[in-house]
Structures are given as C-alpha cells and as structure tokens.
PDB file of C-alpha atoms in Angstrom:
ATOM      1  CA  MET A1278      -0.065   0.008  -0.046  1.00  0.00           C
ATOM      2  CA  SER A1279       1.483   3.148  -1.188  1.00  0.00           C
ATOM      3  CA  LYS A1280       2.143   6.086   1.249  1.00  0.00           C
ATOM      4  CA  VAL A1281       0.526   9.580   1.001  1.00  0.00           C
ATOM      5  CA  PHE A1282       2.832  12.567   1.144  1.00  0.00           C
ATOM      6  CA  THR A1283       2.355  16.316   1.277  1.00  0.00           C
ATOM      7  CA  ILE A1284       2.489  18.220  -1.867  1.00  0.00           C
ATOM      8  CA  THR A1285       3.767  21.736  -3.282  1.00  0.00           C
ATOM      9  CA  ARG A1286       2.347  24.090  -5.879  1.00  0.00           C
ATOM     10  CA  GLU A1287       5.004  22.900  -8.452  1.00  0.00           C
ATOM     11  CA  TYR A1288       3.899  19.262  -7.776  1.00  0.00           C
ATOM     12  CA  VAL A1289       0.213  20.140  -8.681  1.00  0.00           C
ATOM     13  CA  ASP A1290       1.287  22.554 -11.551  1.00  0.00           C
ATOM     14  CA  ASP A1291       2.968  19.209 -13.115  1.00  0.00           C
ATOM     15  CA  LEU A1292      -0.245  17.295 -12.925  1.00  0.00           C
ATOM     16  CA  ILE A1293      -3.289  19.684 -13.304  1.00  0.00           C
ATOM     17  CA  ASP A1294      -3.916  22.644 -15.560  1.00  0.00           C
ATOM     18  CA  PHE A1295      -6.741  24.516 -13.642  1.00  0.00           C
ATOM     19  CA  ALA A1296      -7.135  27.041 -16.485  1.00  0.00           C
ATOM     20  CA  PRO A1297      -7.127  25.011 -19.730  1.00  0.00           C
ATOM     21  CA  THR A1298      -9.289  27.635 -21.567  1.00  0.00           C
ATOM     22  CA  GLU A1299      -8.971  31.302 -22.107  1.00  0.00           C
ATOM     23  CA  GLU A1300     -12.116  31.974 -20.535  1.00  0.00           C
ATOM     24  CA  ILE A1301     -11.126  30.084 -17.303  1.00  0.00           C
ATOM     25  CA  ARG A1302      -7.634  32.053 -17.635  1.00  0.00           C
ATOM     26  CA  ALA A1303      -9.622  35.273 -17.667  1.00  0.00           C
ATOM     27  CA  ALA A1304     -11.598  34.545 -14.612  1.00  0.00           C
ATOM     28  CA  GLY A1305      -8.470  34.359 -12.740  1.00  0.00           C
ATOM     29  CA  ILE A1306      -9.266  31.633 -10.342  1.00  0.00           C
ATOM     30  CA  GLY A1307      -6.824  29.000 -11.490  1.00  0.00           C
ATOM     31  CA  GLU A1308      -4.220  29.806  -9.230  1.00  0.00           C
ATOM     32  CA  LEU A1309      -6.651  30.028  -6.129  1.00  0.00           C
ATOM     33  CA  GLN A1310      -7.951  26.545  -7.180  1.00  0.00           C
ATOM     34  CA  ARG A1311      -4.301  25.365  -7.305  1.00  0.00           C
ATOM     35  CA  ASP A1312      -3.514  26.757  -3.675  1.00  0.00           C
ATOM     36  CA  GLY A1313      -6.642  25.581  -2.378  1.00  0.00           C
ATOM     37  CA  SER A1314      -6.119  22.107  -3.688  1.00  0.00           C
ATOM     38  CA  VAL A1315      -2.570  22.017  -2.153  1.00  0.00           C
ATOM     39  CA  ALA A1316      -3.583  23.287   1.020  1.00  0.00           C
ATOM     40  CA  LEU A1317      -6.641  21.034   1.448  1.00  0.00           C
ATOM     41  CA  PHE A1318      -4.609  17.804   0.332  1.00  0.00           C
ATOM     42  CA  ASN A1319      -1.732  18.507   2.909  1.00  0.00           C
ATOM     43  CA  MET A1320      -4.319  19.096   5.508  1.00  0.00           C
ATOM     44  CA  LEU A1321      -5.886  15.700   4.710  1.00  0.00           C
ATOM     45  CA  VAL A1322      -2.578  14.050   4.875  1.00  0.00           C
ATOM     46  CA  ARG A1323      -1.488  15.615   8.323  1.00  0.00           C
ATOM     47  CA  ASN A1324      -4.838  15.572  10.025  1.00  0.00           C
ATOM     48  CA  GLY A1325      -6.619  12.790   8.279  1.00  0.00           C
ATOM     49  CA  VAL A1326      -9.623  15.081   7.806  1.00  0.00           C
ATOM     50  CA  ALA A1327      -9.912  18.375   5.693  1.00  0.00           C
ATOM     51  CA  TYR A1328     -12.743  21.008   5.374  1.00  0.00           C
ATOM     52  CA  LEU A1329     -13.429  23.323   2.469  1.00  0.00           C
ATOM     53  CA  ALA A1330     -15.905  26.319   2.436  1.00  0.00           C
ATOM     54  CA  ASP A1331     -16.072  29.201   0.087  1.00  0.00           C
ATOM     55  CA  GLU A1332     -18.310  31.417  -1.718  1.00  0.00           C
ATOM     56  CA  VAL A1333     -20.132  30.116  -4.846  1.00  0.00           C
ATOM     57  CA  GLY A1334     -18.391  30.143  -7.966  1.00  0.00           C
ATOM     58  CA  MET A1335     -14.671  29.719  -6.597  1.00  0.00           C
ATOM     59  CA  GLY A1336     -14.366  26.231  -7.898  1.00  0.00           C
ATOM     60  CA  LYS A1337     -15.027  24.097  -4.837  1.00  0.00           C
ATOM     61  CA  THR A1338     -16.001  21.199  -6.731  1.00  0.00           C
ATOM     62  CA  TYR A1339     -12.892  21.269  -8.790  1.00  0.00           C
ATOM     63  CA  ILE A1340     -10.887  21.489  -5.784  1.00  0.00           C
ATOM     64  CA  GLY A1341     -12.406  18.460  -4.511  1.00  0.00           C
ATOM     65  CA  LEU A1342     -11.923  16.633  -7.665  1.00  0.00           C
ATOM     66  CA  ALA A1343      -8.225  17.612  -7.815  1.00  0.00           C
ATOM     67  CA  VAL A1344      -7.660  16.440  -4.030  1.00  0.00           C
ATOM     68  CA  MET A1345      -9.400  13.035  -5.021  1.00  0.00           C
ATOM     69  CA  SER A1346      -7.309  12.534  -8.149  1.00  0.00           C
ATOM     70  CA  LEU A1347      -4.016  13.896  -6.294  1.00  0.00           C
ATOM     71  CA  LEU A1348      -5.003  11.171  -3.700  1.00  0.00           C
ATOM     72  CA  ARG A1349      -5.403   8.421  -6.281  1.00  0.00           C
ATOM     73  CA  TYR A1350      -2.208   9.295  -8.249  1.00  0.00           C
ATOM     74  CA  GLN A1351      -0.203   8.719  -5.012  1.00  0.00           C
ATOM     75  CA  LYS A1352      -2.344   5.660  -3.775  1.00  0.00           C
ATOM     76  CA  PRO A1353      -3.841   3.914  -6.664  1.00  0.00           C
ATOM     77  CA  ASP A1354      -5.770   1.734  -4.493  1.00  0.00           C
ATOM     78  CA  ALA A1355      -7.713   4.810  -2.847  1.00  0.00           C
ATOM     79  CA  ARG A1356     -11.483   4.553  -3.073  1.00  0.00           C
ATOM     80  CA  VAL A1357     -13.837   7.591  -2.932  1.00  0.00           C
ATOM     81  CA  LEU A1358     -17.372   8.054  -1.689  1.00  0.00           C
ATOM     82  CA  ILE A1359     -18.847  11.367  -2.733  1.00  0.00           C
ATOM     83  CA  LEU A1360     -22.146  12.401  -0.821  1.00  0.00           C
ATOM     84  CA  THR A1361     -24.415  14.959  -2.590  1.00  0.00           C
ATOM     85  CA  PRO A1362     -27.586  16.707  -1.458  1.00  0.00           C
ATOM     86  CA  ARG A1363     -29.766  15.353  -4.300  1.00  0.00           C
ATOM     87  CA  ARG A1364     -30.064  13.890  -7.789  1.00  0.00           C
ATOM     88  CA  GLY A1365     -29.218  17.002  -9.922  1.00  0.00           C
ATOM     89  CA  ILE A1366     -25.848  17.567  -7.911  1.00  0.00           C
ATOM     90  CA  GLN A1367     -25.144  14.021  -8.118  1.00  0.00           C
ATOM     91  CA  GLU A1368     -25.352  13.792 -11.861  1.00  0.00           C
ATOM     92  CA  LYS A1369     -23.397  17.079 -12.033  1.00  0.00           C
ATOM     93  CA  TRP A1370     -20.596  15.626 -10.080  1.00  0.00           C
ATOM     94  CA  ALA A1371     -20.433  12.649 -12.303  1.00  0.00           C
ATOM     95  CA  VAL A1372     -20.145  14.910 -15.537  1.00  0.00           C
ATOM     96  CA  ASP A1373     -17.571  17.257 -13.855  1.00  0.00           C
ATOM     97  CA  LEU A1374     -15.456  14.319 -12.715  1.00  0.00           C
ATOM     98  CA  GLN A1375     -15.262  13.321 -16.409  1.00  0.00           C
ATOM     99  CA  ASN A1376     -14.503  16.746 -17.526  1.00  0.00           C
ATOM    100  CA  PHE A1377     -11.824  17.367 -15.040  1.00  0.00           C
ATOM    101  CA  VAL A1378     -10.059  14.156 -16.094  1.00  0.00           C
ATOM    102  CA  ARG A1379     -10.430  15.009 -19.831  1.00  0.00           C
ATOM    103  CA  TYR A1380      -9.609  18.752 -19.588  1.00  0.00           C
ATOM    104  CA  ASN A1381      -7.652  19.554 -16.594  1.00  0.00           C
ATOM    105  CA  TRP A1382      -5.398  16.344 -15.644  1.00  0.00           C
ATOM    106  CA  LYS A1383      -2.327  16.553 -17.694  1.00  0.00           C
ATOM    107  CA  ARG A1384      -0.957  12.953 -17.741  1.00  0.00           C
ATOM    108  CA  ALA A1385      -2.568   9.963 -19.610  1.00  0.00           C
ATOM    109  CA  ASP A1386      -0.716   7.357 -17.857  1.00  0.00           C
ATOM    110  CA  HIS A1387      -3.404   4.923 -16.807  1.00  0.00           C
ATOM    111  CA  ARG A1388      -3.433   6.201 -13.162  1.00  0.00           C
ATOM    112  CA  ILE A1389      -6.296   8.977 -13.611  1.00  0.00           C
ATOM    113  CA  LYS A1390      -6.590   9.321 -17.368  1.00  0.00           C
ATOM    114  CA  THR A1391      -6.581   6.802 -20.221  1.00  0.00           C
ATOM    115  CA  PRO A1392      -4.462   7.874 -23.427  1.00  0.00           C
ATOM    116  CA  GLN A1393      -8.084   8.680 -25.155  1.00  0.00           C
ATOM    117  CA  GLY A1394      -8.622  11.227 -22.350  1.00  0.00           C
ATOM    118  CA  SER A1395     -11.514   9.545 -20.353  1.00  0.00           C
ATOM    119  CA  SER A1396     -11.255   8.563 -16.678  1.00  0.00           C
ATOM    120  CA  ASP A1397      -9.116   5.649 -16.039  1.00  0.00           C
ATOM    121  CA  PHE A1398     -11.380   4.630 -13.003  1.00  0.00           C
ATOM    122  CA  PRO A1399     -15.036   3.878 -13.053  1.00  0.00           C
ATOM    123  CA  VAL A1400     -17.526   5.825 -11.084  1.00  0.00           C
ATOM    124  CA  ARG A1401     -20.994   4.787 -10.004  1.00  0.00           C
ATOM    125  CA  THR A1402     -24.114   6.862  -9.335  1.00  0.00           C
ATOM    126  CA  PRO A1403     -26.642   4.542  -7.474  1.00  0.00           C
ATOM    127  CA  ASP A1404     -30.156   5.460  -6.886  1.00  0.00           C
ATOM    128  CA  ARG A1405     -30.557   3.513  -3.929  1.00  0.00           C
ATOM    129  CA  LEU A1406     -28.401   2.475  -0.899  1.00  0.00           C
ATOM    130  CA  ALA A1407     -29.120  -1.224  -1.912  1.00  0.00           C
ATOM    131  CA  ASP A1408     -27.783  -0.649  -5.336  1.00  0.00           C
ATOM    132  CA  TRP A1409     -24.686   0.903  -3.667  1.00  0.00           C
ATOM    133  CA  ILE A1410     -24.206  -2.395  -1.633  1.00  0.00           C
ATOM    134  CA  ASN A1411     -24.758  -4.580  -4.735  1.00  0.00           C
ATOM    135  CA  ASP A1412     -22.105  -2.514  -6.778  1.00  0.00           C
ATOM    136  CA  LEU A1413     -19.674  -3.019  -4.066  1.00  0.00           C
ATOM    137  CA  HIS A1414     -19.810  -6.703  -3.917  1.00  0.00           C
ATOM    138  CA  ASP A1415     -20.348  -7.159  -8.001  1.00  0.00           C
ATOM    139  CA  ASN A1416     -16.989  -8.701  -9.188  1.00  0.00           C
ATOM    140  CA  GLU A1417     -17.825  -7.606 -12.714  1.00  0.00           C
ATOM    141  CA  ILE A1418     -17.890  -4.011 -11.839  1.00  0.00           C
ATOM    142  CA  GLY A1419     -14.853  -4.194  -9.875  1.00  0.00           C
ATOM    143  CA  ALA A1420     -13.203  -1.374  -7.750  1.00  0.00           C
ATOM    144  CA  HIS A1421     -14.813   1.960  -8.491  1.00  0.00           C
ATOM    145  CA  ASP A1422     -15.712   5.328  -7.039  1.00  0.00           C
ATOM    146  CA  THR A1423     -19.210   6.086  -6.003  1.00  0.00           C
ATOM    147  CA  ILE A1424     -21.290   9.462  -6.034  1.00  0.00           C
ATOM    148  CA  LEU A1425     -24.264   9.087  -3.733  1.00  0.00           C
ATOM    149  CA  ARG A1426     -27.188  11.469  -2.870  1.00  0.00           C
ATOM    150  CA  MET A1427     -28.554  12.143   0.621  1.00  0.00           C
ATOM    151  CA  THR A1428     -32.029  11.698  -0.417  1.00  0.00           C
ATOM    152  CA  SER A1429     -31.173   7.955  -0.849  1.00  0.00           C
ATOM    153  CA  PHE A1430     -30.727   7.959   3.028  1.00  0.00           C
ATOM    154  CA  SER A1431     -34.107   9.488   3.452  1.00  0.00           C
ATOM    155  CA  LEU A1432     -37.349   8.271   5.098  1.00  0.00           C
ATOM    156  CA  GLY A1433     -40.877   9.687   4.743  1.00  0.00           C
ATOM    157  CA  MET A1434     -42.558  10.940   7.773  1.00  0.00           C
ATOM    158  CA  ASP A1435     -44.948   8.072   7.918  1.00  0.00           C
ATOM    159  CA  ASP A1436     -42.522   5.408   6.800  1.00  0.00           C
ATOM    160  CA  ASN A1437     -42.224   2.152   8.967  1.00  0.00           C
ATOM    161  CA  LEU A1438     -38.884   1.696  10.012  1.00  0.00           C
ATOM    162  CA  GLY A1439     -39.046  -2.101   9.903  1.00  0.00           C
ATOM    163  CA  GLU A1440     -40.707  -1.959   6.393  1.00  0.00           C
ATOM    164  CA  ALA A1441     -37.914   0.177   5.265  1.00  0.00           C
ATOM    165  CA  VAL A1442     -35.307  -2.142   6.254  1.00  0.00           C
ATOM    166  CA  LYS A1443     -37.376  -4.930   4.605  1.00  0.00           C
ATOM    167  CA  ARG A1444     -37.426  -2.999   1.518  1.00  0.00           C
ATOM    168  CA  PHE A1445     -33.739  -2.468   1.611  1.00  0.00           C
ATOM    169  CA  GLN A1446     -32.897  -6.157   2.324  1.00  0.00           C
ATOM    170  CA  LYS A1447     -35.466  -7.148  -0.729  1.00  0.00           C
ATOM    171  CA  ASN A1448     -33.447  -4.980  -2.992  1.00  0.00           C
ATOM    172  CA  LEU A1449     -30.188  -6.603  -2.219  1.00  0.00           C
ATOM    173  CA  THR A1450     -28.839  -9.374  -4.562  1.00  0.00           C
ATOM    174  CA  GLY A1451     -29.103 -12.962  -3.288  1.00  0.00           C
ATOM    175  CA  GLY A1452     -25.558 -13.398  -2.226  1.00  0.00           C
ATOM    176  CA  VAL A1453     -25.273 -10.052  -0.669  1.00  0.00           C
ATOM    177  CA  ARG A1454     -28.711 -10.243   1.063  1.00  0.00           C
ATOM    178  CA  ALA A1455     -27.556 -13.315   3.138  1.00  0.00           C
ATOM    179  CA  ARG A1456     -24.614 -11.158   4.430  1.00  0.00           C
ATOM    180  CA  PHE A1457     -27.267  -8.638   5.833  1.00  0.00           C
ATOM    181  CA  SER A1458     -29.953 -11.064   7.115  1.00  0.00           C
ATOM    182  CA  TYR A1459     -29.080  -9.826  10.666  1.00  0.00           C
ATOM    183  CA  LEU A1460     -30.791  -6.371  10.034  1.00  0.00           C
ATOM    184  CA  HIS A1461     -34.512  -6.500  10.884  1.00  0.00           C
ATOM    185  CA  GLY A1462     -37.016  -4.317  12.474  1.00  0.00           C
ATOM    186  CA  PRO A1463     -35.277  -1.404  14.085  1.00  0.00           C
ATOM    187  CA  GLN A1464     -38.066   0.712  15.760  1.00  0.00           C
ATOM    188  CA  THR A1465     -36.232   4.192  16.003  1.00  0.00           C
ATOM    189  CA  PRO A1466     -34.454   6.333  13.631  1.00  0.00           C
ATOM    190  CA  LYS A1467     -31.443   5.887  15.879  1.00  0.00           C
ATOM    191  CA  ASP A1468     -31.696   2.204  15.391  1.00  0.00           C
ATOM    192  CA  PHE A1469     -31.866   2.566  11.579  1.00  0.00           C
ATOM    193  CA  ALA A1470     -28.914   4.807  11.442  1.00  0.00           C
ATOM    194  CA  SER A1471     -26.981   2.193  13.493  1.00  0.00           C
ATOM    195  CA  ALA A1472     -28.197  -0.394  10.929  1.00  0.00           C
ATOM    196  CA  LEU A1473     -26.889   1.718   7.973  1.00  0.00           C
ATOM    197  CA  ARG A1474     -23.407   2.321   9.780  1.00  0.00           C
ATOM    198  CA  ALA A1475     -23.133  -1.450  10.263  1.00  0.00           C
ATOM    199  CA  VAL A1476     -23.728  -1.968   6.373  1.00  0.00           C
ATOM    200  CA  ALA A1477     -21.081   0.722   5.635  1.00  0.00           C
ATOM    201  CA  GLU A1478     -18.561  -0.903   8.027  1.00  0.00           C
ATOM    202  CA  ALA A1479     -19.156  -4.147   6.768  1.00  0.00           C
ATOM    203  CA  CYS A1480     -18.714  -2.860   3.140  1.00  0.00           C
ATOM    204  CA  ALA A1481     -15.456  -0.710   3.885  1.00  0.00           C
ATOM    205  CA  TYR A1482     -12.650  -1.235   1.361  1.00  0.00           C
TER     206      TYR A1482
END
C-alpha cells in the first residue's frame, strides 16, 4: 500500500491545469484553485480530515476533484465516496469528474486518465443504498468510486422503519442479502442509523 505525502504548488502544476481555456484564465481563479488544492490535500495528509468552504463560483467542486485525483495518483488503491444533496448535484459531479479528467488532468498514464482522455477509474451513481451495496460486491464491476445522494438515505415521515429495512434487504442481490440478514425491525431512527452504519462498515474497502 503506497504512502501518501504532502505536496507543493509545483507538484500540482506538473499534474493539473486549472485554467485549460482562455475563458477560465480570464476568470483568474486557476491559481486560487491550485493553492486551495495544495492546502486541502496537505491538511488531509497531516490530520486525516479536511474541510473546504468558500463562496459560490470559486471552484470548490474542482478543488475537491483535484484532491481526489491527487490522492489516487499517490495511492492507486484509494477508493472515494462522494455524498451530494440531491440527484441533480449527484449527476453534475459525475459530469464534472469526467470533464476534470479530460481537460484538467495532464498525464494520460493509466492512473487517472487513459490515453483516449477518459477517466481510468469508473464511477457509479446508484439511486438506492441497496444499489450501492450491490455494486460494492459485484465482481464484474470491480473497484470503483461512488457518488451518492443524501435523499437515498431519507425516510418519509410516515415510513415504518421495519418495513424500510425489509425493502432495503429485498433490493439486495441474493448473495449480498444473506450477509445482511441480521438487519431486521429497528424501531427508532437511531436504530435505523446504526443499521446503516453497520452496512457501511461491513462494506468498507
């Protein structure tokens, strides 16, 4: 397992072009995105956690994609889970990821980018938590990143929690369903959250 190390501006400039078009260069935020990526990545390496907040339009998504790609460049076995608020944002992240790899990432060396310019690492955008769990255990899909949306975790005000868990189990494939047969009948949101945490821990990779 490769070791992740801190980076410099020069290191990022060698891998990423934050201003690949004249329009973006004119906006003047390329250097800010580069510096933000360096700071966020190094914070993540040193502390194991990093937080990014800025005004709308300052390129937070592309900073996040840069950090994600830099992590994979140093650690090819890294796997990323992106949580978004709703479907539209989930789909936008998937498009932005492909665009970032094609237009911003410089090296086509089969770590991040193929020689054809596409992402070298697949991404999945499941609709339901059960779809996500199934993807993780599907050998034909293999290793991949996942973009989920928070609404996949939501329950209606009138939902019965026990029935919600039954629906979750029903949507799992046979072999995976057997692994999670112990999840049954939570009666409170706290119990349901604990069940979901157990699923996530069981699927960690």
